[in-house]
Amino acid sequence: MFLRTVEAGTIRLVSWLSGGIKIYRGPGKSMEVPLFTTGTTIPSRAINIDLEVADQTADVDAQGMPKPIKVRVLASAIVSVGDTNEMIKTGGEQVL
């Protein structure tokens, strides 16, 4: 067996050859066996994501002529992985 350090503020997802997934929350150690496991680390802290969306739609003026309306949205989202094992597995699905 091999122990790998899991830093504070991170979550280590270890997938075993048998299909099971083990979750290790830092700080601590994760148990991994080369050739039998694959692992990845995801942050458990909140991450700020800036979003910018631009689009154009058409409206009709009084004469029936199309008149474009431009829309631009700037937003900021704070996201993080949840505390439960199910939320952590869902957050890590794309990584494993």
PDB file of N, CA and C in Angstrom:
ATOM      1  N   MET A   1       0.839  -1.174   0.000  1.00  0.00           N
ATOM      2  CA  MET A   1       0.000   0.000   0.000  1.00  0.00           C
ATOM      3  C   MET A   1       0.893   1.250   0.000  1.00  0.00           C
ATOM      4  N   PHE A   2       0.417   2.284  -0.654  1.00  0.00           N
ATOM      5  CA  PHE A   2       1.155   3.533  -0.725  1.00  0.00           C
ATOM      6  C   PHE A   2       0.278   4.657  -0.191  1.00  0.00           C
ATOM      7  N   LEU A   3       0.871   5.522   0.595  1.00  0.00           N
ATOM      8  CA  LEU A   3       0.162   6.653   1.145  1.00  0.00           C
ATOM      9  C   LEU A   3       0.573   7.916   0.401  1.00  0.00           C
ATOM     10  N   ARG A   4      -0.413   8.726   0.050  1.00  0.00           N
ATOM     11  CA  ARG A   4      -0.155   9.980  -0.644  1.00  0.00           C
ATOM     12  C   ARG A   4      -0.725  11.115   0.203  1.00  0.00           C
ATOM     13  N   THR A   5       0.006  12.200   0.302  1.00  0.00           N
ATOM     14  CA  THR A   5      -0.425  13.341   1.112  1.00  0.00           C
ATOM     15  C   THR A   5      -1.571  14.081   0.432  1.00  0.00           C
ATOM     16  N   VAL A   6      -2.601  14.366   1.211  1.00  0.00           N
ATOM     17  CA  VAL A   6      -3.724  15.180   0.752  1.00  0.00           C
ATOM     18  C   VAL A   6      -3.639  16.497   1.522  1.00  0.00           C
ATOM     19  N   GLU A   7      -3.364  17.578   0.796  1.00  0.00           N
ATOM     20  CA  GLU A   7      -3.167  18.880   1.426  1.00  0.00           C
ATOM     21  C   GLU A   7      -4.476  19.423   1.989  1.00  0.00           C
ATOM     22  N   ALA A   8      -4.364  20.344   2.951  1.00  0.00           N
ATOM     23  CA  ALA A   8      -5.538  21.018   3.505  1.00  0.00           C
ATOM     24  C   ALA A   8      -6.225  21.807   2.399  1.00  0.00           C
ATOM     25  N   GLY A   9      -7.537  21.793   2.388  1.00  0.00           N
ATOM     26  CA  GLY A   9      -8.296  22.518   1.377  1.00  0.00           C
ATOM     27  C   GLY A   9      -8.478  21.759   0.079  1.00  0.00           C
ATOM     28  N   THR A  10      -8.095  20.482   0.061  1.00  0.00           N
ATOM     29  CA  THR A  10      -8.275  19.665  -1.143  1.00  0.00           C
ATOM     30  C   THR A  10      -8.994  18.372  -0.798  1.00  0.00           C
ATOM     31  N   ILE A  11      -9.552  17.759  -1.825  1.00  0.00           N
ATOM     32  CA  ILE A  11     -10.219  16.468  -1.689  1.00  0.00           C
ATOM     33  C   ILE A  11      -9.588  15.535  -2.708  1.00  0.00           C
ATOM     34  N   ARG A  12      -9.203  14.346  -2.275  1.00  0.00           N
ATOM     35  CA  ARG A  12      -8.596  13.346  -3.159  1.00  0.00           C
ATOM     36  C   ARG A  12      -9.627  12.270  -3.443  1.00  0.00           C
ATOM     37  N   LEU A  13      -9.926  12.060  -4.731  1.00  0.00           N
ATOM     38  CA  LEU A  13     -10.843  11.011  -5.165  1.00  0.00           C
ATOM     39  C   LEU A  13     -10.012   9.866  -5.727  1.00  0.00           C
ATOM     40  N   VAL A  14     -10.152   8.697  -5.140  1.00  0.00           N
ATOM     41  CA  VAL A  14      -9.390   7.526  -5.577  1.00  0.00           C
ATOM     42  C   VAL A  14     -10.371   6.489  -6.095  1.00  0.00           C
ATOM     43  N   SER A  15     -10.223   6.126  -7.362  1.00  0.00           N
ATOM     44  CA  SER A  15     -11.078   5.140  -7.999  1.00  0.00           C
ATOM     45  C   SER A  15     -10.335   3.812  -8.044  1.00  0.00           C
ATOM     46  N   TRP A  16     -10.954   2.779  -7.505  1.00  0.00           N
ATOM     47  CA  TRP A  16     -10.341   1.453  -7.461  1.00  0.00           C
ATOM     48  C   TRP A  16     -10.757   0.642  -8.677  1.00  0.00           C
ATOM     49  N   LEU A  17      -9.940  -0.326  -9.040  1.00  0.00           N
ATOM     50  CA  LEU A  17     -10.179  -1.190 -10.182  1.00  0.00           C
ATOM     51  C   LEU A  17     -11.521  -1.919 -10.055  1.00  0.00           C
ATOM     52  N   SER A  18     -11.939  -2.208  -8.834  1.00  0.00           N
ATOM     53  CA  SER A  18     -13.203  -2.910  -8.598  1.00  0.00           C
ATOM     54  C   SER A  18     -14.420  -2.021  -8.829  1.00  0.00           C
ATOM     55  N   GLY A  19     -14.197  -0.700  -9.034  1.00  0.00           N
ATOM     56  CA  GLY A  19     -15.299   0.205  -9.315  1.00  0.00           C
ATOM     57  C   GLY A  19     -15.670   1.127  -8.172  1.00  0.00           C
ATOM     58  N   GLY A  20     -15.130   0.910  -7.009  1.00  0.00           N
ATOM     59  CA  GLY A  20     -15.447   1.764  -5.869  1.00  0.00           C
ATOM     60  C   GLY A  20     -14.648   3.058  -5.889  1.00  0.00           C
ATOM     61  N   ILE A  21     -15.210   4.086  -5.292  1.00  0.00           N
ATOM     62  CA  ILE A  21     -14.526   5.373  -5.181  1.00  0.00           C
ATOM     63  C   ILE A  21     -14.395   5.701  -3.699  1.00  0.00           C
ATOM     64  N   LYS A  22     -13.190   6.043  -3.293  1.00  0.00           N
ATOM     65  CA  LYS A  22     -12.911   6.425  -1.909  1.00  0.00           C
ATOM     66  C   LYS A  22     -12.588   7.913  -1.897  1.00  0.00           C
ATOM     67  N   ILE A  23     -13.134   8.642  -0.931  1.00  0.00           N
ATOM     68  CA  ILE A  23     -12.951  10.083  -0.820  1.00  0.00           C
ATOM     69  C   ILE A  23     -12.096  10.377   0.405  1.00  0.00           C
ATOM     70  N   TYR A  24     -11.030  11.152   0.202  1.00  0.00           N
ATOM     71  CA  TYR A  24     -10.141  11.559   1.290  1.00  0.00           C
ATOM     72  C   TYR A  24     -10.136  13.080   1.345  1.00  0.00           C
ATOM     73  N   ARG A  25     -10.473  13.640   2.512  1.00  0.00           N
ATOM     74  CA  ARG A  25     -10.463  15.082   2.709  1.00  0.00           C
ATOM     75  C   ARG A  25      -9.170  15.478   3.422  1.00  0.00           C
ATOM     76  N   GLY A  26      -8.515  16.526   2.914  1.00  0.00           N
ATOM     77  CA  GLY A  26      -7.262  16.972   3.509  1.00  0.00           C
ATOM     78  C   GLY A  26      -7.494  17.836   4.731  1.00  0.00           C
ATOM     79  N   PRO A  27      -6.531  17.960   5.608  1.00  0.00           N
ATOM     80  CA  PRO A  27      -5.197  17.365   5.536  1.00  0.00           C
ATOM     81  C   PRO A  27      -5.223  15.912   6.000  1.00  0.00           C
ATOM     82  N   GLY A  28      -4.404  15.124   5.359  1.00  0.00           N
ATOM     83  CA  GLY A  28      -4.324  13.712   5.706  1.00  0.00           C
ATOM     84  C   GLY A  28      -3.594  12.933   4.637  1.00  0.00           C
ATOM     85  N   LYS A  29      -3.842  11.631   4.595  1.00  0.00           N
ATOM     86  CA  LYS A  29      -3.197  10.732   3.629  1.00  0.00           C
ATOM     87  C   LYS A  29      -4.275   9.932   2.900  1.00  0.00           C
ATOM     88  N   SER A  30      -3.990   9.624   1.645  1.00  0.00           N
ATOM     89  CA  SER A  30      -4.871   8.741   0.883  1.00  0.00           C
ATOM     90  C   SER A  30      -4.132   7.446   0.604  1.00  0.00           C
ATOM     91  N   MET A  31      -4.885   6.358   0.545  1.00  0.00           N
ATOM     92  CA  MET A  31      -4.293   5.055   0.282  1.00  0.00           C
ATOM     93  C   MET A  31      -4.507   4.718  -1.191  1.00  0.00           C
ATOM     94  N   GLU A  32      -3.395   4.544  -1.928  1.00  0.00           N
ATOM     95  CA  GLU A  32      -3.457   4.262  -3.353  1.00  0.00           C
ATOM     96  C   GLU A  32      -2.477   3.159  -3.707  1.00  0.00           C
ATOM     97  N   VAL A  33      -2.873   2.314  -4.642  1.00  0.00           N
ATOM     98  CA  VAL A  33      -2.020   1.222  -5.102  1.00  0.00           C
ATOM     99  C   VAL A  33      -1.847   1.380  -6.615  1.00  0.00           C
ATOM    100  N   PRO A  34      -0.627   1.615  -7.084  1.00  0.00           N
ATOM    101  CA  PRO A  34      -0.425   1.754  -8.530  1.00  0.00           C
ATOM    102  C   PRO A  34      -0.954   0.530  -9.276  1.00  0.00           C
ATOM    103  N   LEU A  35      -1.478   0.730 -10.462  1.00  0.00           N
ATOM    104  CA  LEU A  35      -2.084  -0.265 -11.335  1.00  0.00           C
ATOM    105  C   LEU A  35      -3.480  -0.698 -10.891  1.00  0.00           C
ATOM    106  N   PHE A  36      -3.848  -0.442  -9.642  1.00  0.00           N
ATOM    107  CA  PHE A  36      -5.170  -0.806  -9.150  1.00  0.00           C
ATOM    108  C   PHE A  36      -6.049   0.401  -8.858  1.00  0.00           C
ATOM    109  N   THR A  37      -5.456   1.591  -8.824  1.00  0.00           N
ATOM    110  CA  THR A  37      -6.213   2.799  -8.518  1.00  0.00           C
ATOM    111  C   THR A  37      -5.823   3.925  -9.464  1.00  0.00           C
ATOM    112  N   THR A  38      -6.763   4.852  -9.649  1.00  0.00           N
ATOM    113  CA  THR A  38      -6.463   6.131 -10.283  1.00  0.00           C
ATOM    114  C   THR A  38      -6.997   7.199  -9.346  1.00  0.00           C
ATOM    115  N   GLY A  39      -6.299   8.293  -9.260  1.00  0.00           N
ATOM    116  CA  GLY A  39      -6.712   9.326  -8.329  1.00  0.00           C
ATOM    117  C   GLY A  39      -6.579  10.709  -8.921  1.00  0.00           C
ATOM    118  N   THR A  40      -7.374  11.600  -8.382  1.00  0.00           N
ATOM    119  CA  THR A  40      -7.319  13.003  -8.776  1.00  0.00           C
ATOM    120  C   THR A  40      -7.644  13.864  -7.569  1.00  0.00           C
ATOM    121  N   THR A  41      -7.163  15.092  -7.608  1.00  0.00           N
ATOM    122  CA  THR A  41      -7.373  16.028  -6.520  1.00  0.00           C
ATOM    123  C   THR A  41      -8.221  17.188  -7.010  1.00  0.00           C
ATOM    124  N   ILE A  42      -9.239  17.558  -6.221  1.00  0.00           N
ATOM    125  CA  ILE A  42     -10.068  18.716  -6.542  1.00  0.00           C
ATOM    126  C   ILE A  42     -10.054  19.658  -5.341  1.00  0.00           C
ATOM    127  N   PRO A  43     -10.204  20.973  -5.567  1.00  0.00           N
ATOM    128  CA  PRO A  43     -10.207  21.908  -4.442  1.00  0.00           C
ATOM    129  C   PRO A  43     -11.527  21.843  -3.682  1.00  0.00           C
ATOM    130  N   SER A  44     -11.464  22.010  -2.371  1.00  0.00           N
ATOM    131  CA  SER A  44     -12.692  22.025  -1.579  1.00  0.00           C
ATOM    132  C   SER A  44     -13.080  23.438  -1.186  1.00  0.00           C
ATOM    133  N   ARG A  45     -12.254  24.406  -1.540  1.00  0.00           N
ATOM    134  CA  ARG A  45     -12.547  25.804  -1.236  1.00  0.00           C
ATOM    135  C   ARG A  45     -13.402  26.408  -2.339  1.00  0.00           C
ATOM    136  N   ALA A  46     -14.066  27.487  -2.000  1.00  0.00           N
ATOM    137  CA  ALA A  46     -14.905  28.192  -2.977  1.00  0.00           C
ATOM    138  C   ALA A  46     -14.021  28.836  -4.045  1.00  0.00           C
ATOM    139  N   ILE A  47     -14.499  28.808  -5.291  1.00  0.00           N
ATOM    140  CA  ILE A  47     -13.780  29.381  -6.426  1.00  0.00           C
ATOM    141  C   ILE A  47     -14.673  30.455  -7.041  1.00  0.00           C
ATOM    142  N   ASN A  48     -14.086  31.603  -7.340  1.00  0.00           N
ATOM    143  CA  ASN A  48     -14.822  32.688  -7.979  1.00  0.00           C
ATOM    144  C   ASN A  48     -14.679  32.562  -9.491  1.00  0.00           C
ATOM    145  N   ILE A  49     -15.797  32.528 -10.202  1.00  0.00           N
ATOM    146  CA  ILE A  49     -15.795  32.398 -11.659  1.00  0.00           C
ATOM    147  C   ILE A  49     -16.477  33.630 -12.245  1.00  0.00           C
ATOM    148  N   ASP A  50     -15.763  34.334 -13.135  1.00  0.00           N
ATOM    149  CA  ASP A  50     -16.336  35.483 -13.823  1.00  0.00           C
ATOM    150  C   ASP A  50     -16.929  35.019 -15.142  1.00  0.00           C
ATOM    151  N   LEU A  51     -18.146  35.464 -15.415  1.00  0.00           N
ATOM    152  CA  LEU A  51     -18.858  35.069 -16.627  1.00  0.00           C
ATOM    153  C   LEU A  51     -19.186  36.308 -17.449  1.00  0.00           C
ATOM    154  N   GLU A  52     -19.058  36.180 -18.766  1.00  0.00           N
ATOM    155  CA  GLU A  52     -19.480  37.237 -19.671  1.00  0.00           C
ATOM    156  C   GLU A  52     -20.275  36.597 -20.799  1.00  0.00           C
ATOM    157  N   VAL A  53     -21.501  37.043 -20.962  1.00  0.00           N
ATOM    158  CA  VAL A  53     -22.377  36.497 -21.990  1.00  0.00           C
ATOM    159  C   VAL A  53     -22.823  37.651 -22.884  1.00  0.00           C
ATOM    160  N   ALA A  54     -22.637  37.480 -24.184  1.00  0.00           N
ATOM    161  CA  ALA A  54     -23.093  38.485 -25.147  1.00  0.00           C
ATOM    162  C   ALA A  54     -23.975  37.792 -26.173  1.00  0.00           C
ATOM    163  N   ASP A  55     -25.075  38.432 -26.514  1.00  0.00           N
ATOM    164  CA  ASP A  55     -25.998  37.856 -27.476  1.00  0.00           C
ATOM    165  C   ASP A  55     -26.724  38.976 -28.201  1.00  0.00           C
ATOM    166  N   GLN A  56     -27.364  38.630 -29.267  1.00  0.00           N
ATOM    167  CA  GLN A  56     -28.133  39.594 -30.036  1.00  0.00           C
ATOM    168  C   GLN A  56     -29.450  38.943 -30.423  1.00  0.00           C
ATOM    169  N   THR A  57     -30.509  39.693 -30.275  1.00  0.00           N
ATOM    170  CA  THR A  57     -31.823  39.192 -30.642  1.00  0.00           C
ATOM    171  C   THR A  57     -32.501  40.237 -31.527  1.00  0.00           C
ATOM    172  N   ALA A  58     -33.515  39.855 -32.238  1.00  0.00           N
ATOM    173  CA  ALA A  58     -34.194  40.778 -33.145  1.00  0.00           C
ATOM    174  C   ALA A  58     -35.568  41.133 -32.609  1.00  0.00           C
ATOM    175  N   ASP A  59     -35.882  42.401 -32.733  1.00  0.00           N
ATOM    176  CA  ASP A  59     -37.201  42.894 -32.379  1.00  0.00           C
ATOM    177  C   ASP A  59     -37.750  43.616 -33.616  1.00  0.00           C
ATOM    178  N   VAL A  60     -39.020  43.863 -33.658  1.00  0.00           N
ATOM    179  CA  VAL A  60     -39.631  44.524 -34.806  1.00  0.00           C
ATOM    180  C   VAL A  60     -40.106  45.899 -34.370  1.00  0.00           C
ATOM    181  N   ASP A  61     -39.719  46.948 -35.125  1.00  0.00           N
ATOM    182  CA  ASP A  61     -40.174  48.293 -34.792  1.00  0.00           C
ATOM    183  C   ASP A  61     -41.591  48.526 -35.310  1.00  0.00           C
ATOM    184  N   ALA A  62     -42.094  49.745 -35.199  1.00  0.00           N
ATOM    185  CA  ALA A  62     -43.474  50.063 -35.576  1.00  0.00           C
ATOM    186  C   ALA A  62     -43.753  49.837 -37.060  1.00  0.00           C
ATOM    187  N   GLN A  63     -42.728  49.959 -37.911  1.00  0.00           N
ATOM    188  CA  GLN A  63     -42.904  49.762 -39.344  1.00  0.00           C
ATOM    189  C   GLN A  63     -42.716  48.297 -39.753  1.00  0.00           C
ATOM    190  N   GLY A  64     -42.449  47.423 -38.826  1.00  0.00           N
ATOM    191  CA  GLY A  64     -42.261  46.019 -39.145  1.00  0.00           C
ATOM    192  C   GLY A  64     -40.847  45.659 -39.559  1.00  0.00           C
ATOM    193  N   MET A  65     -39.911  46.586 -39.403  1.00  0.00           N
ATOM    194  CA  MET A  65     -38.502  46.343 -39.757  1.00  0.00           C
ATOM    195  C   MET A  65     -37.787  45.719 -38.560  1.00  0.00           C
ATOM    196  N   PRO A  66     -36.946  44.725 -38.822  1.00  0.00           N
ATOM    197  CA  PRO A  66     -36.198  44.140 -37.705  1.00  0.00           C
ATOM    198  C   PRO A  66     -35.214  45.148 -37.114  1.00  0.00           C
ATOM    199  N   LYS A  67     -35.187  45.192 -35.813  1.00  0.00           N
ATOM    200  CA  LYS A  67     -34.313  46.107 -35.096  1.00  0.00           C
ATOM    201  C   LYS A  67     -33.551  45.282 -34.049  1.00  0.00           C
ATOM    202  N   PRO A  68     -32.246  45.083 -34.246  1.00  0.00           N
ATOM    203  CA  PRO A  68     -31.511  44.210 -33.321  1.00  0.00           C
ATOM    204  C   PRO A  68     -31.372  44.839 -31.931  1.00  0.00           C
ATOM    205  N   ILE A  69     -31.421  43.962 -30.952  1.00  0.00           N
ATOM    206  CA  ILE A  69     -31.200  44.352 -29.562  1.00  0.00           C
ATOM    207  C   ILE A  69     -29.975  43.582 -29.086  1.00  0.00           C
ATOM    208  N   LYS A  70     -28.950  44.310 -28.682  1.00  0.00           N
ATOM    209  CA  LYS A  70     -27.736  43.663 -28.175  1.00  0.00           C
ATOM    210  C   LYS A  70     -27.823  43.557 -26.657  1.00  0.00           C
ATOM    211  N   VAL A  71     -27.452  42.400 -26.166  1.00  0.00           N
ATOM    212  CA  VAL A  71     -27.496  42.128 -24.735  1.00  0.00           C
ATOM    213  C   VAL A  71     -26.116  41.677 -24.297  1.00  0.00           C
ATOM    214  N   ARG A  72     -25.606  42.281 -23.221  1.00  0.00           N
ATOM    215  CA  ARG A  72     -24.314  41.875 -22.659  1.00  0.00           C
ATOM    216  C   ARG A  72     -24.482  41.768 -21.149  1.00  0.00           C
ATOM    217  N   VAL A  73     -24.140  40.616 -20.609  1.00  0.00           N
ATOM    218  CA  VAL A  73     -24.291  40.357 -19.182  1.00  0.00           C
ATOM    219  C   VAL A  73     -22.930  40.018 -18.596  1.00  0.00           C
ATOM    220  N   LEU A  74     -22.550  40.708 -17.553  1.00  0.00           N
ATOM    221  CA  LEU A  74     -21.348  40.394 -16.791  1.00  0.00           C
ATOM    222  C   LEU A  74     -21.788  39.886 -15.428  1.00  0.00           C
ATOM    223  N   ALA A  75     -21.296  38.736 -15.038  1.00  0.00           N
ATOM    224  CA  ALA A  75     -21.714  38.143 -13.769  1.00  0.00           C
ATOM    225  C   ALA A  75     -20.522  37.470 -13.105  1.00  0.00           C
ATOM    226  N   SER A  76     -20.653  37.239 -11.842  1.00  0.00           N
ATOM    227  CA  SER A  76     -19.632  36.544 -11.073  1.00  0.00           C
ATOM    228  C   SER A  76     -20.327  35.488 -10.232  1.00  0.00           C
ATOM    229  N   ALA A  77     -19.773  34.285 -10.222  1.00  0.00           N
ATOM    230  CA  ALA A  77     -20.362  33.187  -9.449  1.00  0.00           C
ATOM    231  C   ALA A  77     -19.315  32.622  -8.499  1.00  0.00           C
ATOM    232  N   ILE A  78     -19.739  32.329  -7.306  1.00  0.00           N
ATOM    233  CA  ILE A  78     -18.872  31.668  -6.330  1.00  0.00           C
ATOM    234  C   ILE A  78     -19.372  30.243  -6.203  1.00  0.00           C
ATOM    235  N   VAL A  79     -18.522  29.274  -6.586  1.00  0.00           N
ATOM    236  CA  VAL A  79     -18.926  27.877  -6.579  1.00  0.00           C
ATOM    237  C   VAL A  79     -17.953  27.048  -5.745  1.00  0.00           C
ATOM    238  N   SER A  80     -18.462  25.958  -5.217  1.00  0.00           N
ATOM    239  CA  SER A  80     -17.608  25.026  -4.488  1.00  0.00           C
ATOM    240  C   SER A  80     -18.278  23.657  -4.491  1.00  0.00           C
ATOM    241  N   VAL A  81     -17.484  22.656  -4.176  1.00  0.00           N
ATOM    242  CA  VAL A  81     -18.004  21.298  -4.058  1.00  0.00           C
ATOM    243  C   VAL A  81     -18.727  21.203  -2.721  1.00  0.00           C
ATOM    244  N   GLY A  82     -19.826  20.487  -2.677  1.00  0.00           N
ATOM    245  CA  GLY A  82     -20.592  20.344  -1.441  1.00  0.00           C
ATOM    246  C   GLY A  82     -19.868  19.504  -0.397  1.00  0.00           C
ATOM    247  N   ASP A  83     -20.482  19.371   0.758  1.00  0.00           N
ATOM    248  CA  ASP A  83     -19.871  18.651   1.878  1.00  0.00           C
ATOM    249  C   ASP A  83     -20.152  17.155   1.864  1.00  0.00           C
ATOM    250  N   THR A  84     -21.256  16.745   1.257  1.00  0.00           N
ATOM    251  CA  THR A  84     -21.615  15.332   1.312  1.00  0.00           C
ATOM    252  C   THR A  84     -20.833  14.536   0.261  1.00  0.00           C
ATOM    253  N   ASN A  85     -20.715  13.244   0.492  1.00  0.00           N
ATOM    254  CA  ASN A  85     -20.005  12.378  -0.457  1.00  0.00           C
ATOM    255  C   ASN A  85     -20.661  12.381  -1.830  1.00  0.00           C
ATOM    256  N   GLU A  86     -21.989  12.447  -1.872  1.00  0.00           N
ATOM    257  CA  GLU A  86     -22.691  12.459  -3.160  1.00  0.00           C
ATOM    258  C   GLU A  86     -22.350  13.707  -3.954  1.00  0.00           C
ATOM    259  N   MET A  87     -22.278  14.866  -3.288  1.00  0.00           N
ATOM    260  CA  MET A  87     -21.934  16.112  -3.969  1.00  0.00           C
ATOM    261  C   MET A  87     -20.490  16.098  -4.447  1.00  0.00           C
ATOM    262  N   ILE A  88     -19.601  15.533  -3.655  1.00  0.00           N
ATOM    263  CA  ILE A  88     -18.192  15.439  -4.040  1.00  0.00           C
ATOM    264  C   ILE A  88     -18.050  14.523  -5.262  1.00  0.00           C
ATOM    265  N   LYS A  89     -18.746  13.395  -5.264  1.00  0.00           N
ATOM    266  CA  LYS A  89     -18.690  12.484  -6.423  1.00  0.00           C
ATOM    267  C   LYS A  89     -19.242  13.151  -7.669  1.00  0.00           C
ATOM    268  N   THR A  90     -20.327  13.916  -7.520  1.00  0.00           N
ATOM    269  CA  THR A  90     -20.902  14.625  -8.664  1.00  0.00           C
ATOM    270  C   THR A  90     -19.922  15.668  -9.181  1.00  0.00           C
ATOM    271  N   GLY A  91     -19.267  16.394  -8.288  1.00  0.00           N
ATOM    272  CA  GLY A  91     -18.290  17.397  -8.699  1.00  0.00           C
ATOM    273  C   GLY A  91     -17.075  16.801  -9.360  1.00  0.00           C
ATOM    274  N   GLY A  92     -16.729  15.587  -9.005  1.00  0.00           N
ATOM    275  CA  GLY A  92     -15.557  14.945  -9.561  1.00  0.00           C
ATOM    276  C   GLY A  92     -15.836  14.006 -10.733  1.00  0.00           C
ATOM    277  N   GLU A  93     -17.083  13.894 -11.162  1.00  0.00           N
ATOM    278  CA  GLU A  93     -17.420  12.971 -12.250  1.00  0.00           C
ATOM    279  C   GLU A  93     -16.635  13.256 -13.540  1.00  0.00           C
ATOM    280  N   GLN A  94     -16.476  14.511 -13.880  1.00  0.00           N
ATOM    281  CA  GLN A  94     -15.782  14.864 -15.116  1.00  0.00           C
ATOM    282  C   GLN A  94     -14.280  14.698 -14.998  1.00  0.00           C
ATOM    283  N   VAL A  95     -13.776  14.612 -13.770  1.00  0.00           N
ATOM    284  CA  VAL A  95     -12.331  14.545 -13.567  1.00  0.00           C
ATOM    285  C   VAL A  95     -11.822  13.118 -13.636  1.00  0.00           C
ATOM    286  N   LEU A  96     -12.563  12.175 -13.077  1.00  0.00           N
ATOM    287  CA  LEU A  96     -12.082  10.778 -13.026  1.00  0.00           C
ATOM    288  C   LEU A  96     -12.237  10.062 -14.321  1.00  0.00           C
TER     289      LEU A  96
END
